[in-house]
Each structure stands twice: as C-alpha cells, then as structure tokens.
mmCIF file of C-alpha atoms in Angstrom:
data_model
loop_
_atom_site.group_PDB
_atom_site.id
_atom_site.type_symbol
_atom_site.label_atom_id
_atom_site.label_comp_id
_atom_site.label_asym_id
_atom_site.label_seq_id
_atom_site.Cartn_x
_atom_site.Cartn_y
_atom_site.Cartn_z
ATOM 1 C CA MET A 6 -38.844 17.236 49.067
ATOM 2 C CA LYS A 7 -40.835 20.220 48.001
ATOM 3 C CA LEU A 8 -43.845 17.212 48.671
ATOM 4 C CA GLN A 9 -42.731 16.714 51.736
ATOM 5 C CA ARG A 10 -41.664 19.897 52.763
ATOM 6 C CA LYS A 11 -45.781 21.461 51.726
ATOM 7 C CA ASN A 12 -47.072 18.014 54.086
ATOM 8 C CA ARG A 13 -45.387 18.824 56.342
ATOM 9 C CA VAL A 14 -46.174 22.296 57.109
ATOM 10 C CA ARG A 15 -49.134 22.175 56.733
ATOM 11 C CA ALA A 16 -49.032 19.194 59.523
ATOM 12 C CA LEU A 17 -48.147 22.291 61.385
ATOM 13 C CA ALA A 18 -50.817 24.168 61.046
ATOM 14 C CA VAL A 19 -53.652 21.511 61.763
ATOM 15 C CA GLY A 20 -52.376 20.386 64.260
ATOM 16 C CA ALA A 21 -50.087 16.682 63.675
ATOM 17 C CA LEU A 22 -47.604 16.452 66.294
ATOM 18 C CA ALA A 23 -45.671 18.413 68.515
ATOM 19 C CA VAL A 24 -42.317 17.738 70.298
ATOM 20 C CA THR A 25 -40.810 18.986 73.690
ATOM 21 C CA GLY A 26 -36.858 19.392 72.475
ATOM 22 C CA ALA A 27 -35.745 22.312 70.774
ATOM 23 C CA LEU A 28 -34.530 24.497 67.952
ATOM 24 C CA ALA A 29 -34.327 21.518 64.822
ATOM 25 C CA LEU A 30 -33.992 22.473 61.576
ATOM 26 C CA THR A 31 -36.291 20.489 58.709
ATOM 27 C CA ALA A 32 -34.894 20.275 55.209
ATOM 28 C CA CYS A 33 -35.196 16.980 52.720
ATOM 29 C CA GLY A 34 -34.362 13.601 53.268
ATOM 30 C CA SER A 35 -33.307 12.889 57.287
ATOM 31 C CA ASP A 36 -34.164 16.227 58.548
ATOM 32 C CA ASP A 37 -37.953 14.879 58.310
ATOM 33 C CA THR A 38 -37.200 13.202 61.343
ATOM 34 C CA SER A 39 -37.567 16.261 63.399
ATOM 35 C CA ALA A 40 -41.032 16.931 64.276
ATOM 36 C CA ALA A 41 -43.153 20.715 64.946
ATOM 37 C CA GLY A 42 -45.826 21.927 66.716
ATOM 38 C CA GLY A 43 -49.582 21.911 65.958
ATOM 39 C CA ALA A 44 -53.025 23.971 66.198
ATOM 40 C CA GLY A 45 -51.997 25.694 69.504
ATOM 41 C CA ASN A 46 -49.127 27.959 66.924
ATOM 42 C CA ALA A 47 -51.608 29.377 64.908
ATOM 43 C CA ALA A 48 -51.630 32.578 64.542
ATOM 44 C CA LYS A 49 -54.931 34.497 66.579
ATOM 45 C CA ALA A 50 -57.167 36.504 64.015
ATOM 46 C CA GLY A 51 -55.994 40.275 63.550
ATOM 47 C CA SER A 52 -53.186 39.788 65.398
ATOM 48 C CA ILE A 53 -50.724 39.314 62.138
ATOM 49 C CA LYS A 54 -51.006 43.282 60.403
ATOM 50 C CA CYS A 55 -49.717 42.642 56.641
ATOM 51 C CA GLU A 56 -47.734 44.818 54.771
ATOM 52 C CA GLY A 57 -46.154 44.603 51.250
ATOM 53 C CA LYS A 58 -46.378 42.194 47.920
ATOM 54 C CA GLY A 59 -44.117 40.021 46.300
ATOM 55 C CA LYS A 60 -41.632 37.594 47.803
ATOM 56 C CA LEU A 61 -39.669 38.754 51.077
ATOM 57 C CA ARG A 62 -36.376 36.349 50.878
ATOM 58 C CA ALA A 63 -34.402 35.572 53.577
ATOM 59 C CA SER A 64 -32.245 32.449 54.852
ATOM 60 C CA GLY A 65 -29.638 31.381 57.842
ATOM 61 C CA SER A 66 -29.837 29.224 60.634
ATOM 62 C CA SER A 67 -31.236 26.478 60.457
ATOM 63 C CA ALA A 68 -32.185 25.808 64.311
ATOM 64 C CA GLN A 69 -34.478 27.804 63.585
ATOM 65 C CA LYS A 70 -35.968 26.511 60.535
ATOM 66 C CA ASN A 71 -39.227 24.453 62.576
ATOM 67 C CA ALA A 72 -39.574 27.483 64.043
ATOM 68 C CA MET A 73 -39.870 29.481 60.670
ATOM 69 C CA ASP A 74 -41.846 27.463 59.022
ATOM 70 C CA VAL A 75 -44.362 27.690 61.786
ATOM 71 C CA TRP A 76 -44.525 31.440 61.729
ATOM 72 C CA VAL A 77 -44.338 31.368 57.471
ATOM 73 C CA GLN A 78 -47.203 29.535 57.767
ATOM 74 C CA ASN A 79 -49.414 31.160 60.112
ATOM 75 C CA TYR A 80 -48.693 34.856 58.134
ATOM 76 C CA ALA A 81 -49.552 33.323 54.946
ATOM 77 C CA GLY A 82 -52.591 32.577 55.937
ATOM 78 C CA SER A 83 -53.489 35.926 57.217
ATOM 79 C CA CYS A 84 -51.015 37.513 53.969
ATOM 80 C CA LYS A 85 -51.761 36.218 50.605
ATOM 81 C CA ASP A 86 -50.147 39.200 48.735
ATOM 82 C CA THR A 87 -46.823 38.405 50.837
ATOM 83 C CA GLU A 88 -44.887 34.883 50.499
ATOM 84 C CA ILE A 89 -42.293 34.551 52.392
ATOM 85 C CA ASN A 90 -39.112 32.000 51.652
ATOM 86 C CA TYR A 91 -36.858 31.562 53.883
ATOM 87 C CA GLN A 92 -34.149 28.977 53.274
ATOM 88 C CA PRO A 93 -31.928 27.315 55.971
ATOM 89 C CA THR A 94 -28.248 27.335 54.576
ATOM 90 C CA GLY A 95 -26.773 27.483 58.041
ATOM 91 C CA SER A 96 -25.899 30.944 60.055
ATOM 92 C CA GLY A 97 -22.254 31.600 58.090
ATOM 93 C CA ALA A 98 -23.212 31.334 54.619
ATOM 94 C CA GLY A 99 -26.636 33.538 55.507
ATOM 95 C CA ILE A 100 -24.798 36.569 56.322
ATOM 96 C CA THR A 101 -22.758 36.387 53.503
ATOM 97 C CA THR A 102 -25.957 36.249 51.375
ATOM 98 C CA PHE A 103 -27.616 38.972 53.149
ATOM 99 C CA LEU A 104 -24.187 41.491 52.984
ATOM 100 C CA GLN A 105 -24.348 40.373 49.009
ATOM 101 C CA GLY A 106 -28.040 41.687 48.953
ATOM 102 C CA GLN A 107 -29.748 38.978 47.871
ATOM 103 C CA THR A 108 -31.792 38.561 50.868
ATOM 104 C CA ALA A 109 -34.013 41.211 53.224
ATOM 105 C CA PHE A 110 -32.895 39.369 56.490
ATOM 106 C CA ALA A 111 -30.110 36.732 57.652
ATOM 107 C CA GLY A 112 -30.928 33.698 60.737
ATOM 108 C CA SER A 113 -27.666 33.078 62.412
ATOM 109 C CA ASP A 114 -27.210 31.724 65.893
ATOM 110 C CA SER A 115 -24.312 34.411 66.697
ATOM 111 C CA ALA A 116 -24.166 37.505 66.332
ATOM 112 C CA LEU A 117 -22.874 39.738 63.441
ATOM 113 C CA LYS A 118 -19.251 40.296 64.499
ATOM 114 C CA PRO A 119 -17.273 43.777 63.912
ATOM 115 C CA GLU A 120 -16.124 42.888 60.188
ATOM 116 C CA GLU A 121 -19.199 41.937 58.963
ATOM 117 C CA VAL A 122 -21.247 45.160 60.309
ATOM 118 C CA ALA A 123 -18.852 47.307 58.639
ATOM 119 C CA LYS A 124 -19.452 45.211 55.382
ATOM 120 C CA SER A 125 -23.114 45.860 55.803
ATOM 121 C CA GLU A 126 -22.890 49.806 55.544
ATOM 122 C CA LYS A 127 -22.423 48.795 51.639
ATOM 123 C CA ILE A 128 -25.871 47.567 51.289
ATOM 124 C CA CYS A 129 -27.388 49.236 53.870
ATOM 125 C CA LYS A 130 -27.915 52.788 53.101
ATOM 126 C CA GLY A 131 -27.452 55.066 55.555
ATOM 127 C CA GLY A 132 -27.481 52.587 58.610
ATOM 128 C CA LYS A 133 -25.667 49.208 59.715
ATOM 129 C CA ALA A 134 -26.710 45.880 60.115
ATOM 130 C CA ILE A 135 -27.868 45.228 63.573
ATOM 131 C CA ASN A 136 -29.000 41.946 65.805
ATOM 132 C CA LEU A 137 -31.953 41.194 66.654
ATOM 133 C CA PRO A 138 -32.600 38.348 69.082
ATOM 134 C CA MET A 139 -35.636 36.533 68.023
ATOM 135 C CA VAL A 140 -35.722 32.485 69.723
ATOM 136 C CA GLY A 141 -33.823 30.881 72.062
ATOM 137 C CA GLY A 142 -32.785 27.413 73.784
ATOM 138 C CA PRO A 143 -30.444 24.405 74.423
ATOM 139 C CA ILE A 144 -27.847 22.642 72.597
ATOM 140 C CA ALA A 145 -28.104 19.404 73.685
ATOM 141 C CA VAL A 146 -24.403 16.381 73.250
ATOM 142 C CA GLY A 147 -26.319 13.286 72.540
ATOM 143 C CA TYR A 148 -24.435 10.041 72.775
ATOM 144 C CA ASN A 149 -24.528 6.273 71.443
ATOM 145 C CA VAL A 150 -23.115 4.398 74.370
ATOM 146 C CA PRO A 151 -24.261 0.957 74.517
ATOM 147 C CA GLY A 152 -26.046 0.114 78.006
ATOM 148 C CA VAL A 153 -25.553 3.672 78.850
ATOM 149 C CA ASP A 154 -28.942 6.083 79.407
ATOM 150 C CA ASN A 155 -27.537 8.681 82.070
ATOM 151 C CA LEU A 156 -24.324 10.057 80.944
ATOM 152 C CA VAL A 157 -22.722 12.688 83.439
ATOM 153 C CA LEU A 158 -20.115 15.147 81.886
ATOM 154 C CA ASP A 159 -18.380 18.438 82.498
ATOM 155 C CA ALA A 160 -16.862 21.001 80.305
ATOM 156 C CA PRO A 161 -12.817 19.639 80.785
ATOM 157 C CA THR A 162 -13.285 16.535 79.254
ATOM 158 C CA LEU A 163 -16.011 17.388 76.619
ATOM 159 C CA ALA A 164 -13.762 19.198 75.357
ATOM 160 C CA LYS A 165 -10.807 17.132 75.566
ATOM 161 C CA ILE A 166 -13.463 14.382 73.782
ATOM 162 C CA PHE A 167 -14.075 16.879 70.924
ATOM 163 C CA ASP A 168 -10.216 17.812 70.902
ATOM 164 C CA SER A 169 -9.422 14.071 71.182
ATOM 165 C CA GLN A 170 -7.964 13.906 73.992
ATOM 166 C CA ILE A 171 -10.146 11.503 75.165
ATOM 167 C CA THR A 172 -10.337 8.561 72.613
ATOM 168 C CA ASN A 173 -12.167 5.734 74.865
ATOM 169 C CA TRP A 174 -15.295 5.865 76.570
ATOM 170 C CA ASN A 175 -14.030 3.643 80.261
ATOM 171 C CA ASP A 176 -11.368 6.860 80.312
ATOM 172 C CA ALA A 177 -11.001 7.488 84.114
ATOM 173 C CA ALA A 178 -12.247 10.598 83.460
ATOM 174 C CA ILE A 179 -15.404 9.720 82.318
ATOM 175 C CA LYS A 180 -15.349 7.312 85.091
ATOM 176 C CA LYS A 181 -15.004 9.628 88.110
ATOM 177 C CA LEU A 182 -18.216 11.376 86.488
ATOM 178 C CA ASN A 183 -20.092 7.841 86.142
ATOM 179 C CA PRO A 184 -18.900 6.002 89.211
ATOM 180 C CA GLY A 185 -22.536 4.213 89.030
ATOM 181 C CA ALA A 186 -22.052 3.347 85.428
ATOM 182 C CA SER A 187 -21.278 -0.063 83.038
ATOM 183 C CA LEU A 188 -18.849 2.623 80.431
ATOM 184 C CA PRO A 189 -17.939 -0.004 77.850
ATOM 185 C CA ASP A 190 -14.320 -0.529 76.196
ATOM 186 C CA LEU A 191 -15.106 1.512 73.315
ATOM 187 C CA LYS A 192 -13.521 3.565 70.721
ATOM 188 C CA ILE A 193 -15.507 7.259 71.133
ATOM 189 C CA GLN A 194 -16.541 8.483 67.877
ATOM 190 C CA ALA A 195 -16.962 12.138 68.194
ATOM 191 C CA PHE A 196 -18.996 14.435 65.300
ATOM 192 C CA HIS A 197 -18.935 17.547 64.150
ATOM 193 C CA ARG A 198 -20.752 20.254 61.677
ATOM 194 C CA SER A 199 -18.977 19.929 58.737
ATOM 195 C CA ASP A 200 -20.377 23.216 57.421
ATOM 196 C CA ASP A 201 -19.740 27.102 59.080
ATOM 197 C CA SER A 202 -22.365 27.223 61.721
ATOM 198 C CA GLY A 203 -23.735 28.981 64.058
ATOM 199 C CA THR A 204 -24.528 26.384 66.171
ATOM 200 C CA THR A 205 -20.348 24.958 66.504
ATOM 201 C CA ASP A 206 -19.824 28.691 67.493
ATOM 202 C CA ASN A 207 -22.304 28.746 69.999
ATOM 203 C CA PHE A 208 -21.114 25.360 71.366
ATOM 204 C CA THR A 209 -16.803 26.113 70.908
ATOM 205 C CA LYS A 210 -18.000 29.398 72.827
ATOM 206 C CA TYR A 211 -19.234 27.241 76.326
ATOM 207 C CA LEU A 212 -16.116 24.664 75.319
ATOM 208 C CA LYS A 213 -13.768 27.934 75.945
ATOM 209 C CA GLY A 214 -15.571 29.834 78.378
ATOM 210 C CA ALA A 215 -15.981 27.400 80.460
ATOM 211 C CA ALA A 216 -13.044 25.066 80.396
ATOM 212 C CA PRO A 217 -10.287 27.919 78.952
ATOM 213 C CA ASP A 218 -7.501 25.119 79.859
ATOM 214 C CA ALA A 219 -8.819 22.013 78.166
ATOM 215 C CA TRP A 220 -9.827 23.980 75.088
ATOM 216 C CA LYS A 221 -6.880 26.086 73.554
ATOM 217 C CA HIS A 222 -9.280 26.722 69.913
ATOM 218 C CA GLU A 223 -11.308 30.084 69.545
ATOM 219 C CA PRO A 224 -14.833 30.227 69.144
ATOM 220 C CA ALA A 225 -15.850 29.620 65.683
ATOM 221 C CA LYS A 226 -18.789 28.474 63.200
ATOM 222 C CA THR A 227 -15.695 26.427 61.195
ATOM 223 C CA TRP A 228 -14.997 23.454 63.440
ATOM 224 C CA GLU A 229 -10.984 24.282 65.078
ATOM 225 C CA GLY A 230 -11.137 20.857 66.859
ATOM 226 C CA LYS A 231 -8.575 18.096 66.044
ATOM 227 C CA GLY A 232 -9.039 14.845 64.494
ATOM 228 C CA GLY A 233 -13.347 13.529 65.182
ATOM 229 C CA GLN A 234 -15.893 13.396 61.791
ATOM 230 C CA ALA A 235 -17.520 15.489 59.626
ATOM 231 C CA ALA A 236 -21.074 15.474 58.682
ATOM 232 C CA SER A 237 -23.379 18.424 57.727
ATOM 233 C CA GLY A 238 -26.297 20.070 59.300
ATOM 234 C CA SER A 239 -27.748 18.865 62.408
ATOM 235 C CA ALA A 240 -29.635 16.579 61.054
ATOM 236 C CA GLY A 241 -26.050 14.506 59.783
ATOM 237 C CA VAL A 242 -24.778 14.503 62.852
ATOM 238 C CA SER A 243 -28.051 13.499 64.854
ATOM 239 C CA SER A 244 -28.543 10.888 62.108
ATOM 240 C CA GLN A 245 -24.575 9.843 63.163
ATOM 241 C CA VAL A 246 -25.284 9.476 66.574
ATOM 242 C CA LYS A 247 -28.375 7.960 65.974
ATOM 243 C CA GLN A 248 -26.639 5.160 63.861
ATOM 244 C CA THR A 249 -22.597 4.629 65.313
ATOM 245 C CA ASN A 250 -22.275 3.147 68.199
ATOM 246 C CA GLY A 251 -19.507 4.901 70.742
ATOM 247 C CA ALA A 252 -21.095 7.937 69.208
ATOM 248 C CA ILE A 253 -20.939 11.659 70.206
ATOM 249 C CA SER A 254 -22.566 15.167 68.546
ATOM 250 C CA TYR A 255 -24.136 18.436 69.684
ATOM 251 C CA PHE A 256 -27.302 19.491 67.687
ATOM 252 C CA GLU A 257 -30.477 20.789 68.928
ATOM 253 C CA LEU A 258 -32.912 19.772 71.553
ATOM 254 C CA SER A 259 -35.330 18.601 69.039
ATOM 255 C CA TYR A 260 -33.228 16.266 67.104
ATOM 256 C CA ALA A 261 -32.338 14.160 70.335
ATOM 257 C CA THR A 262 -36.414 14.088 71.224
ATOM 258 C CA ALA A 263 -37.578 13.277 67.777
ATOM 259 C CA GLY A 264 -34.430 10.804 67.529
ATOM 260 C CA LYS A 265 -34.796 9.062 70.565
ATOM 261 C CA ILE A 266 -30.958 9.693 71.562
ATOM 262 C CA PRO A 267 -29.809 10.390 74.907
ATOM 263 C CA THR A 268 -28.880 13.363 76.124
ATOM 264 C CA VAL A 269 -25.548 13.861 77.989
ATOM 265 C CA LYS A 270 -25.972 15.807 81.822
ATOM 266 C CA ILE A 271 -24.016 18.609 82.301
ATOM 267 C CA ALA A 272 -21.832 19.137 85.668
ATOM 268 C CA THR A 273 -21.629 22.687 85.934
ATOM 269 C CA GLY A 274 -20.846 22.738 89.743
ATOM 270 C CA ALA A 275 -24.507 23.190 91.072
ATOM 271 C CA LYS A 276 -25.192 20.651 93.707
ATOM 272 C CA THR A 277 -26.431 17.827 90.891
ATOM 273 C CA PRO A 278 -26.069 17.338 86.961
ATOM 274 C CA VAL A 279 -28.274 19.376 84.748
ATOM 275 C CA GLU A 280 -30.092 18.237 82.192
ATOM 276 C CA ALA A 281 -31.092 19.669 78.371
ATOM 277 C CA THR A 282 -34.583 21.072 78.502
ATOM 278 C CA VAL A 283 -35.853 24.112 77.743
ATOM 279 C CA ASP A 284 -36.597 25.212 80.853
ATOM 280 C CA ASN A 285 -32.887 25.107 82.199
ATOM 281 C CA ALA A 286 -31.749 26.466 78.721
ATOM 282 C CA SER A 287 -34.570 29.530 79.767
ATOM 283 C CA LYS A 288 -32.394 30.032 83.613
ATOM 284 C CA ALA A 289 -29.191 30.613 81.853
ATOM 285 C CA ILE A 290 -30.673 33.096 79.372
ATOM 286 C CA ALA A 291 -31.371 34.744 81.836
ATOM 287 C CA GLU A 292 -28.057 35.448 83.020
ATOM 288 C CA ALA A 293 -27.254 37.676 79.290
ATOM 289 C CA LYS A 294 -25.994 40.981 78.915
ATOM 290 C CA GLN A 295 -26.798 43.613 76.088
ATOM 291 C CA VAL A 296 -23.292 43.649 74.885
ATOM 292 C CA GLY A 297 -25.130 45.644 71.575
ATOM 293 C CA LYS A 298 -24.843 49.372 71.381
ATOM 294 C CA GLY A 299 -28.077 51.321 70.719
ATOM 295 C CA ASP A 300 -30.464 49.550 68.400
ATOM 296 C CA ASP A 301 -27.901 46.321 67.514
ATOM 297 C CA LEU A 302 -29.936 44.106 70.834
ATOM 298 C CA ALA A 303 -26.825 41.062 70.763
ATOM 299 C CA LEU A 304 -26.615 39.188 74.250
ATOM 300 C CA GLU A 305 -23.354 37.532 75.855
ATOM 301 C CA LEU A 306 -24.861 34.565 78.164
ATOM 302 C CA ASN A 307 -22.869 33.187 80.120
ATOM 303 C CA TYR A 308 -21.231 29.444 79.601
ATOM 304 C CA ALA A 309 -19.557 29.336 83.027
ATOM 305 C CA THR A 310 -22.829 29.981 85.176
ATOM 306 C CA LYS A 311 -22.857 27.584 88.173
ATOM 307 C CA ALA A 312 -26.284 28.313 88.418
ATOM 308 C CA GLU A 313 -28.748 25.650 90.233
ATOM 309 C CA GLY A 314 -30.628 24.500 87.208
ATOM 310 C CA ALA A 315 -29.356 26.348 84.667
ATOM 311 C CA TYR A 316 -27.859 24.577 80.996
ATOM 312 C CA PRO A 317 -25.213 26.477 79.929
ATOM 313 C CA ILE A 318 -24.701 25.154 76.692
ATOM 314 C CA THR A 319 -26.921 27.362 74.857
ATOM 315 C CA LEU A 320 -27.841 29.112 72.022
ATOM 316 C CA VAL A 321 -30.299 32.665 71.181
ATOM 317 C CA THR A 322 -30.388 32.999 66.975
ATOM 318 C CA TYR A 323 -30.477 36.403 65.735
ATOM 319 C CA GLU A 324 -32.895 38.070 62.527
ATOM 320 C CA ILE A 325 -30.380 40.472 60.595
ATOM 321 C CA ALA A 326 -31.369 43.262 58.960
ATOM 322 C CA CYS A 327 -30.483 46.820 58.545
ATOM 323 C CA ASP A 328 -31.795 49.275 61.011
ATOM 324 C CA LYS A 329 -31.990 52.018 58.112
ATOM 325 C CA GLY A 330 -31.298 51.588 54.158
ATOM 326 C CA ASN A 331 -33.417 48.786 53.318
ATOM 327 C CA LYS A 332 -34.925 47.984 50.356
ATOM 328 C CA ALA A 333 -38.062 50.522 49.933
ATOM 329 C CA GLU A 334 -39.581 46.965 47.729
ATOM 330 C CA THR A 335 -38.969 44.875 50.956
ATOM 331 C CA LEU A 336 -39.534 47.000 53.899
ATOM 332 C CA PRO A 337 -42.727 47.247 54.199
ATOM 333 C CA ALA A 338 -42.577 43.460 53.878
ATOM 334 C CA THR A 339 -39.861 42.692 56.022
ATOM 335 C CA LYS A 340 -40.678 45.152 59.291
ATOM 336 C CA SER A 341 -44.841 42.895 59.173
ATOM 337 C CA PHE A 342 -42.779 40.137 59.190
ATOM 338 C CA LEU A 343 -40.092 40.581 62.050
ATOM 339 C CA THR A 344 -43.427 42.347 64.035
ATOM 340 C CA TYR A 345 -45.032 39.256 63.569
ATOM 341 C CA ILE A 346 -42.544 37.142 64.791
ATOM 342 C CA ALA A 347 -41.583 39.363 67.632
ATOM 343 C CA SER A 348 -44.427 39.531 69.025
ATOM 344 C CA GLU A 349 -47.079 37.551 71.905
ATOM 345 C CA ASP A 350 -48.259 35.503 69.569
ATOM 346 C CA GLY A 351 -44.878 34.643 67.127
ATOM 347 C CA GLN A 352 -43.423 33.921 70.917
ATOM 348 C CA ASN A 353 -46.277 31.749 72.371
ATOM 349 C CA ALA A 354 -46.794 30.022 69.308
ATOM 350 C CA LEU A 355 -42.490 28.582 69.741
ATOM 351 C CA LYS A 356 -43.996 27.411 73.499
ATOM 352 C CA ASP A 357 -45.406 23.598 71.518
ATOM 353 C CA LEU A 358 -42.090 23.756 69.240
ATOM 354 C CA GLY A 359 -40.089 23.095 72.233
ATOM 355 C CA TYR A 360 -38.369 27.002 71.607
ATOM 356 C CA ALA A 361 -37.104 29.542 74.392
ATOM 357 C CA PRO A 362 -39.725 32.408 74.002
ATOM 358 C CA LEU A 363 -37.733 35.380 74.619
ATOM 359 C CA PRO A 364 -37.945 37.590 78.468
ATOM 360 C CA SER A 365 -40.685 39.943 77.897
ATOM 361 C CA GLU A 366 -37.607 42.802 78.251
ATOM 362 C CA ILE A 367 -35.415 41.717 75.595
ATOM 363 C CA ALA A 368 -38.280 40.763 73.758
ATOM 364 C CA ASP A 369 -40.074 44.740 74.230
ATOM 365 C CA LYS A 370 -36.552 45.636 72.941
ATOM 366 C CA VAL A 371 -36.926 44.119 69.810
ATOM 367 C CA ARG A 372 -40.354 44.645 68.644
ATOM 368 C CA LYS A 373 -39.593 48.629 69.655
ATOM 369 C CA THR A 374 -36.539 48.006 67.830
ATOM 370 C CA VAL A 375 -38.399 46.243 64.459
ATOM 371 C CA ALA A 376 -40.441 49.368 64.622
ATOM 372 C CA ALA A 377 -37.819 51.924 63.526
ATOM 373 C CA LEU A 378 -36.453 50.022 60.724
ATOM 374 C CA ALA A 379 -35.885 52.244 57.676
#
C-alpha cells in the first residue's frame, strides 16, 4: 500500500493522469482505480508560506482525498520541515478523532451538529470548532443495467429504490421516466455505505429535501433506509456497482469516470434532466446559503432546485478546526496549510481533479477566517 501511494502521489506531482470526475477518495485496493490531476496542480513558487515544523495529523472525509493528495504533495515540496498526514477515515470517524484532540483538523462532508460544537469546547480552549468549506462537487448515482446507457430518475423514484419500495428495473415508475429504454426484468441491487459517511448524509439530505413524501427517514451519516446491501467507502460501493448486474449506488463522480460506470440523469422539474458534472454541481452550489454564525461558514444547499442545468445531489467538504484554542505546537502549520489550500493556487489545483473550486465570495470568507485562527 505504501509503495502504491508513494508512486501515485508522485504521479500527481508530475502529471501522470487527469480525470474529469469529482470528489474521489483514494487508498489501498479498489481505491487506486480513481485518478487525480497532473502537472497543472503544481504549486507556484512562493505561493506557499511555510510555518511550523514536525507532523500535522488530520483525518476525515474520504471524498476530498484526491484533493488532499495534491495539496499535501505541493505543500511538502515547499515546506520540508512539515509533514502533513491526512487519513481518509470517513467524515464521522474524522470528527470523532478531532473531538478527542488527536488531530489538528478534520475533514467532513457535513457541517458539525450543535452537540459536536459543544463537545469541541473541551479541546478548543476558550473557543469552539468551526466549519470551513473547502471543496464541492456532485454525488453521482451510478448504475449497472445491461442494455441501458441513458437512464433518467427523479427524487421520488430514487427514494423508493433505495428504500426497497421499487425492486425491479422494469417497474412502471422507471418506465415512465424512460419511455424509450429497454428496461430488463431484473432485480434492483441497491448498495449503500456501511461506514458513517458524509456522502450518505448529503445523499439522504437530497432524498429528504426533494422527495419528503417518499423518503421518510431523517438524513444521517449512518444509513437508515430499508433493505439494500452495504459496502465500505466510495471505493466499495462503486466496485460493487461495476461488477453486479442490476446494481445502483451513490458515490463521488470520479469513481464513475475512472470505472466507466454510467450515471443517472436527474429529472428536477427543469426542462431537461440534469447530468452529474462539476459545472452542473457548481450551479446548484451557487444557490447555497450561509447558515453558520460568525466565523462558522456552514452552508445550506438547495436540494430541491429546479434551475436549468443545476445538478441537485451535491456536497461541500469542510475542514473543521478550532477558531480559538488550537494547540500551540500545531497552530502555525495548521494555518499555513489551510491558508494554502484556500488560496487561489490551492483552489485552482482542484480543477484538473474535477472538484468545484469555491465561489469567490465564500473563498474570501474562508481565507479571512483561517488568518484569524488562534
């Protein structure tokens, strides 16, 4: 695993491969099927200001792992005295580790809950944890239905599929949305994440927000739907879709791109069904509202958007840090690294990976907030 990761990260730095997917995670085994961007990601000389020394530990969101690979590689190229160690353990595990005081910051695809903010006051001496949006992009719904390469679904139908209310691909509801498709008499194999996942949280927020009558469960990092099958991580569920006839699941777009998995177009009420692309996700993210107070920059997405070309199943990944009370030994490096990834150079490095850089208004707020961390 270590050798694979070193070789892959080195490839990122020299421009081995670029993809146009979004928000992939990379680790051992099947995760290595995802790819990341190339030479265009190299940091400009002098764009990174190095502060602090030693090892900076962080963990959490697997959705941003490809971005972290590039950011860490670029930062390491300029800051020889600091080692950034980011582990893609999943949003839930990353928050838990941060709240235990074991990491300098966490990555999460969902903003902190009020009770988590309250817990953070124990480790953020004199302060509390805040949400810093850093990357965004679409959650694709990938499928494996023989003979069907153009599939349209809407929120109510997706909700019923993932809640075991629609169990066959030639169901009348699916036929109605795809009048020209040759839908087989084939059992639907719906896969969901087995681990606590920010991607699951955002996907179920979409189902609840866009189809409340069909999806009765509350959004959560832990899967609450009925039935289905489980696999760990985006790598796990995308792998299952690729190898299982009749399968469907949700994962970051670059898994679909790398695995050549077709993705569902979403009927939102706009004139035409919307494809999962970075640009289409950006149109939806542009409608987000800041709901965090003060330095907390948590966003609320509009999952029920009907804007033309706006792909509604999106997520925003946050870096979570203390606004005050950061550990003295890690604060300089934390601010230095977060300053780089929120910078224009750091955000532009995401383009080749298929991530959606922050809108300028949000990015400016993030930079000012990072500068004020204490």
